[in-house]
């Protein structure tokens, strides 16, 4: 179950590509859209999204509904940027309840752009739920040098997208491509999920 980022919903090119690539790798995916984004698409306010903490109840409630049909699977929650951050805030709770097997964050917003001192990582230092964070090496929300210096939980696996930005796009002269990075991201997610045990 993947939730979208702060400014682009489940119909964004990034989200659509990841969903398609995961499906091609045998990963059943459900896109989750927060209420504020649904309202935007139907003519509602385009104000900034609520704080991540204010979105956890909606994400949690949706997981509880969906997991009733996931008895013989390995439920994994996560999302792009804000969506992954919200999922990470409830991951340990749901993992302890046996509702999920893991967490996947695609482009985690470790801090606001150009504000590395404003970290959003306190809960990631003690995370117990198995987690995968796929991050662009140049991500302005947390680049490789910054993130590798953080005291993150050993339950978190980091996979780096070559020369990638927040959407895993590399610079033209780098020799890498967005398409290639997205495929590698999907490979990493599929491998991570296959390594997880069934939920307790």
mmCIF file of C-alpha atoms in Angstrom:
data_model
loop_
_atom_site.group_PDB
_atom_site.id
_atom_site.type_symbol
_atom_site.label_atom_id
_atom_site.label_comp_id
_atom_site.label_asym_id
_atom_site.label_seq_id
_atom_site.Cartn_x
_atom_site.Cartn_y
_atom_site.Cartn_z
ATOM 1 C CA UNK A 1 0.000 0.000 0.000
ATOM 2 C CA UNK A 2 1.647 3.207 -1.190
ATOM 3 C CA UNK A 3 0.618 6.776 -0.416
ATOM 4 C CA UNK A 4 1.546 9.767 -2.572
ATOM 5 C CA UNK A 5 3.803 12.742 -1.926
ATOM 6 C CA UNK A 6 2.788 16.161 -0.630
ATOM 7 C CA UNK A 7 2.133 17.898 -3.937
ATOM 8 C CA UNK A 8 1.276 15.160 -6.427
ATOM 9 C CA UNK A 9 -1.341 12.425 -6.070
ATOM 10 C CA UNK A 10 -1.564 8.835 -7.204
ATOM 11 C CA UNK A 11 -1.955 9.954 -10.824
ATOM 12 C CA UNK A 12 1.503 11.564 -10.962
ATOM 13 C CA UNK A 13 3.993 10.143 -13.505
ATOM 14 C CA UNK A 14 6.342 8.973 -10.731
ATOM 15 C CA UNK A 15 3.601 7.170 -8.829
ATOM 16 C CA UNK A 16 2.091 5.610 -11.946
ATOM 17 C CA UNK A 17 5.511 4.361 -13.089
ATOM 18 C CA UNK A 18 6.354 2.786 -9.743
ATOM 19 C CA UNK A 19 2.974 1.076 -9.505
ATOM 20 C CA UNK A 20 3.379 -0.346 -13.009
ATOM 21 C CA UNK A 21 6.942 -1.510 -12.385
ATOM 22 C CA UNK A 22 6.011 -3.209 -9.106
ATOM 23 C CA UNK A 23 3.057 -4.961 -10.734
ATOM 24 C CA UNK A 24 5.414 -6.258 -13.435
ATOM 25 C CA UNK A 25 7.515 -7.779 -10.641
ATOM 26 C CA UNK A 26 4.584 -9.592 -9.091
ATOM 27 C CA UNK A 27 3.935 -7.083 -6.308
ATOM 28 C CA UNK A 28 0.232 -6.333 -5.844
ATOM 29 C CA UNK A 29 -0.068 -2.629 -5.089
ATOM 30 C CA UNK A 30 -2.799 -0.364 -3.789
ATOM 31 C CA UNK A 31 -2.442 3.383 -4.188
ATOM 32 C CA UNK A 32 -3.689 5.386 -1.225
ATOM 33 C CA UNK A 33 -4.743 9.014 -1.501
ATOM 34 C CA UNK A 34 -5.141 11.303 1.492
ATOM 35 C CA UNK A 35 -8.356 13.256 1.816
ATOM 36 C CA UNK A 36 -6.716 16.628 1.187
ATOM 37 C CA UNK A 37 -5.418 15.434 -2.193
ATOM 38 C CA UNK A 38 -8.775 13.960 -3.197
ATOM 39 C CA UNK A 39 -10.365 17.310 -2.352
ATOM 40 C CA UNK A 40 -7.816 19.155 -4.501
ATOM 41 C CA UNK A 41 -8.651 17.005 -7.508
ATOM 42 C CA UNK A 42 -12.348 17.781 -7.159
ATOM 43 C CA UNK A 43 -11.900 21.539 -6.960
ATOM 44 C CA UNK A 44 -11.099 21.897 -3.278
ATOM 45 C CA UNK A 45 -8.486 24.106 -1.639
ATOM 46 C CA UNK A 46 -4.884 23.893 -2.825
ATOM 47 C CA UNK A 47 -3.479 24.906 0.527
ATOM 48 C CA UNK A 48 -0.354 23.067 1.772
ATOM 49 C CA UNK A 49 -1.059 19.549 3.059
ATOM 50 C CA UNK A 50 -1.645 18.940 6.765
ATOM 51 C CA UNK A 51 1.322 17.986 8.910
ATOM 52 C CA UNK A 52 2.361 14.353 8.622
ATOM 53 C CA UNK A 53 1.219 13.610 12.167
ATOM 54 C CA UNK A 54 -2.290 14.798 11.285
ATOM 55 C CA UNK A 55 -2.503 12.246 8.462
ATOM 56 C CA UNK A 56 -1.587 9.134 10.452
ATOM 57 C CA UNK A 57 -5.152 8.336 11.561
ATOM 58 C CA UNK A 58 -6.421 8.234 7.974
ATOM 59 C CA UNK A 59 -3.550 5.989 6.895
ATOM 60 C CA UNK A 60 -3.963 3.708 9.932
ATOM 61 C CA UNK A 61 -7.710 3.339 9.423
ATOM 62 C CA UNK A 62 -7.238 2.399 5.775
ATOM 63 C CA UNK A 63 -4.622 -0.219 6.657
ATOM 64 C CA UNK A 64 -6.955 -1.789 9.212
ATOM 65 C CA UNK A 65 -9.669 -2.088 6.558
ATOM 66 C CA UNK A 66 -7.410 -3.465 3.835
ATOM 67 C CA UNK A 67 -5.516 -5.968 5.980
ATOM 68 C CA UNK A 68 -8.730 -7.917 6.548
ATOM 69 C CA UNK A 69 -8.202 -9.203 3.004
ATOM 70 C CA UNK A 70 -4.437 -9.664 3.261
ATOM 71 C CA UNK A 71 -4.349 -12.732 5.513
ATOM 72 C CA UNK A 72 -2.063 -14.851 3.313
ATOM 73 C CA UNK A 73 0.200 -12.077 2.098
ATOM 74 C CA UNK A 74 3.090 -9.922 3.307
ATOM 75 C CA UNK A 75 1.449 -6.528 3.808
ATOM 76 C CA UNK A 76 3.882 -3.649 3.335
ATOM 77 C CA UNK A 77 3.033 0.024 3.755
ATOM 78 C CA UNK A 78 4.871 3.095 2.586
ATOM 79 C CA UNK A 79 4.814 5.781 -0.022
ATOM 80 C CA UNK A 80 6.495 8.588 -1.873
ATOM 81 C CA UNK A 81 8.023 11.364 0.241
ATOM 82 C CA UNK A 82 5.234 12.568 2.588
ATOM 83 C CA UNK A 83 3.338 9.314 2.100
ATOM 84 C CA UNK A 84 6.349 7.315 3.230
ATOM 85 C CA UNK A 85 6.909 9.591 6.186
ATOM 86 C CA UNK A 86 3.311 9.186 7.374
ATOM 87 C CA UNK A 87 3.584 5.405 6.988
ATOM 88 C CA UNK A 88 6.852 5.404 8.943
ATOM 89 C CA UNK A 89 5.144 7.121 11.886
ATOM 90 C CA UNK A 90 2.695 4.229 12.313
ATOM 91 C CA UNK A 91 4.890 1.351 11.094
ATOM 92 C CA UNK A 92 6.094 0.111 14.481
ATOM 93 C CA UNK A 93 2.569 0.136 15.905
ATOM 94 C CA UNK A 94 1.161 -1.877 12.978
ATOM 95 C CA UNK A 95 4.168 -4.195 12.914
ATOM 96 C CA UNK A 96 3.743 -4.995 16.610
ATOM 97 C CA UNK A 97 0.067 -5.774 15.946
ATOM 98 C CA UNK A 98 1.043 -8.190 13.168
ATOM 99 C CA UNK A 99 -0.788 -6.075 10.591
ATOM 100 C CA UNK A 100 2.232 -5.443 8.352
ATOM 101 C CA UNK A 101 5.516 -7.088 7.462
ATOM 102 C CA UNK A 102 7.490 -4.023 6.449
ATOM 103 C CA UNK A 103 7.805 -0.407 5.374
ATOM 104 C CA UNK A 104 8.966 1.079 2.052
ATOM 105 C CA UNK A 105 9.796 4.778 1.641
ATOM 106 C CA UNK A 106 10.561 6.193 -1.803
ATOM 107 C CA UNK A 107 12.410 9.476 -1.451
ATOM 108 C CA UNK A 108 12.068 9.976 2.300
ATOM 109 C CA UNK A 109 11.938 13.672 3.344
ATOM 110 C CA UNK A 110 14.676 13.572 5.972
ATOM 111 C CA UNK A 111 14.519 17.360 6.220
ATOM 112 C CA UNK A 112 13.052 20.283 4.257
ATOM 113 C CA UNK A 113 15.175 21.343 1.262
ATOM 114 C CA UNK A 114 18.156 23.487 2.283
ATOM 115 C CA UNK A 115 17.367 22.934 5.988
ATOM 116 C CA UNK A 116 19.421 19.898 7.027
ATOM 117 C CA UNK A 117 19.223 20.988 10.657
ATOM 118 C CA UNK A 118 15.429 20.391 10.718
ATOM 119 C CA UNK A 119 15.525 16.609 10.804
ATOM 120 C CA UNK A 120 12.437 14.393 10.673
ATOM 121 C CA UNK A 121 14.215 11.282 11.850
ATOM 122 C CA UNK A 122 13.805 10.849 15.616
ATOM 123 C CA UNK A 123 11.457 7.869 15.188
ATOM 124 C CA UNK A 124 13.736 6.313 12.579
ATOM 125 C CA UNK A 125 16.515 5.960 15.130
ATOM 126 C CA UNK A 126 14.545 3.339 17.092
ATOM 127 C CA UNK A 127 12.401 1.803 14.326
ATOM 128 C CA UNK A 128 11.827 -1.940 14.787
ATOM 129 C CA UNK A 129 9.750 -2.628 11.682
ATOM 130 C CA UNK A 130 11.893 -3.876 8.757
ATOM 131 C CA UNK A 131 12.203 -0.932 6.402
ATOM 132 C CA UNK A 132 13.590 -0.004 3.002
ATOM 133 C CA UNK A 133 14.349 3.569 2.031
ATOM 134 C CA UNK A 134 15.112 4.179 -1.638
ATOM 135 C CA UNK A 135 16.745 7.590 -1.982
ATOM 136 C CA UNK A 136 18.274 9.653 -4.765
ATOM 137 C CA UNK A 137 21.947 10.434 -4.136
ATOM 138 C CA UNK A 138 21.263 14.153 -4.764
ATOM 139 C CA UNK A 139 17.879 14.340 -3.057
ATOM 140 C CA UNK A 140 17.477 17.867 -1.604
ATOM 141 C CA UNK A 141 15.381 16.326 1.189
ATOM 142 C CA UNK A 142 18.377 14.239 2.271
ATOM 143 C CA UNK A 143 21.365 13.453 0.057
ATOM 144 C CA UNK A 144 23.705 10.495 0.460
ATOM 145 C CA UNK A 145 26.370 12.252 2.525
ATOM 146 C CA UNK A 146 23.797 13.707 4.911
ATOM 147 C CA UNK A 147 21.775 10.525 5.377
ATOM 148 C CA UNK A 148 24.725 8.192 5.808
ATOM 149 C CA UNK A 149 25.850 10.351 8.733
ATOM 150 C CA UNK A 150 22.550 9.885 10.590
ATOM 151 C CA UNK A 151 22.119 7.380 13.471
ATOM 152 C CA UNK A 152 19.322 5.378 11.848
ATOM 153 C CA UNK A 153 17.959 2.076 13.146
ATOM 154 C CA UNK A 154 19.642 -1.106 11.964
ATOM 155 C CA UNK A 155 16.218 -2.291 10.770
ATOM 156 C CA UNK A 156 16.427 0.253 7.930
ATOM 157 C CA UNK A 157 18.051 -0.688 4.632
ATOM 158 C CA UNK A 158 19.107 2.164 2.348
ATOM 159 C CA UNK A 159 19.320 1.804 -1.428
ATOM 160 C CA UNK A 160 20.726 4.704 -3.451
ATOM 161 C CA UNK A 161 19.595 5.783 -6.891
ATOM 162 C CA UNK A 162 22.572 6.862 -8.995
ATOM 163 C CA UNK A 163 22.797 10.666 -9.235
ATOM 164 C CA UNK A 164 19.057 10.768 -8.504
ATOM 165 C CA UNK A 165 17.008 13.718 -7.294
ATOM 166 C CA UNK A 166 13.814 13.477 -5.200
ATOM 167 C CA UNK A 167 12.070 11.658 -8.082
ATOM 168 C CA UNK A 168 15.224 9.593 -8.810
ATOM 169 C CA UNK A 169 15.982 11.631 -11.940
ATOM 170 C CA UNK A 170 19.732 11.936 -12.710
ATOM 171 C CA UNK A 171 21.503 14.750 -14.526
ATOM 172 C CA UNK A 172 21.869 14.271 -18.262
ATOM 173 C CA UNK A 173 25.656 14.095 -18.169
ATOM 174 C CA UNK A 174 25.680 11.448 -15.440
ATOM 175 C CA UNK A 175 25.259 8.487 -17.757
ATOM 176 C CA UNK A 176 22.209 7.282 -15.817
ATOM 177 C CA UNK A 177 18.515 7.624 -16.680
ATOM 178 C CA UNK A 178 15.303 8.157 -14.740
ATOM 179 C CA UNK A 179 13.833 5.054 -16.388
ATOM 180 C CA UNK A 180 16.803 2.988 -15.257
ATOM 181 C CA UNK A 181 16.685 4.353 -11.734
ATOM 182 C CA UNK A 182 12.951 3.678 -11.448
ATOM 183 C CA UNK A 183 13.503 0.097 -12.594
ATOM 184 C CA UNK A 184 16.277 -0.322 -10.009
ATOM 185 C CA UNK A 185 14.001 1.105 -7.340
ATOM 186 C CA UNK A 186 11.296 -1.410 -8.230
ATOM 187 C CA UNK A 187 13.872 -4.224 -8.179
ATOM 188 C CA UNK A 188 14.982 -3.138 -4.702
ATOM 189 C CA UNK A 189 11.406 -3.044 -3.396
ATOM 190 C CA UNK A 190 10.620 -6.482 -4.844
ATOM 191 C CA UNK A 191 13.785 -7.981 -3.353
ATOM 192 C CA UNK A 192 13.052 -6.405 0.030
ATOM 193 C CA UNK A 193 9.496 -7.748 0.117
ATOM 194 C CA UNK A 194 10.608 -11.237 -0.885
ATOM 195 C CA UNK A 195 13.043 -11.235 2.040
ATOM 196 C CA UNK A 196 10.349 -10.486 4.623
ATOM 197 C CA UNK A 197 8.751 -13.175 6.771
ATOM 198 C CA UNK A 198 4.989 -13.552 6.892
ATOM 199 C CA UNK A 199 3.391 -11.269 9.479
ATOM 200 C CA UNK A 200 3.049 -12.727 12.937
#
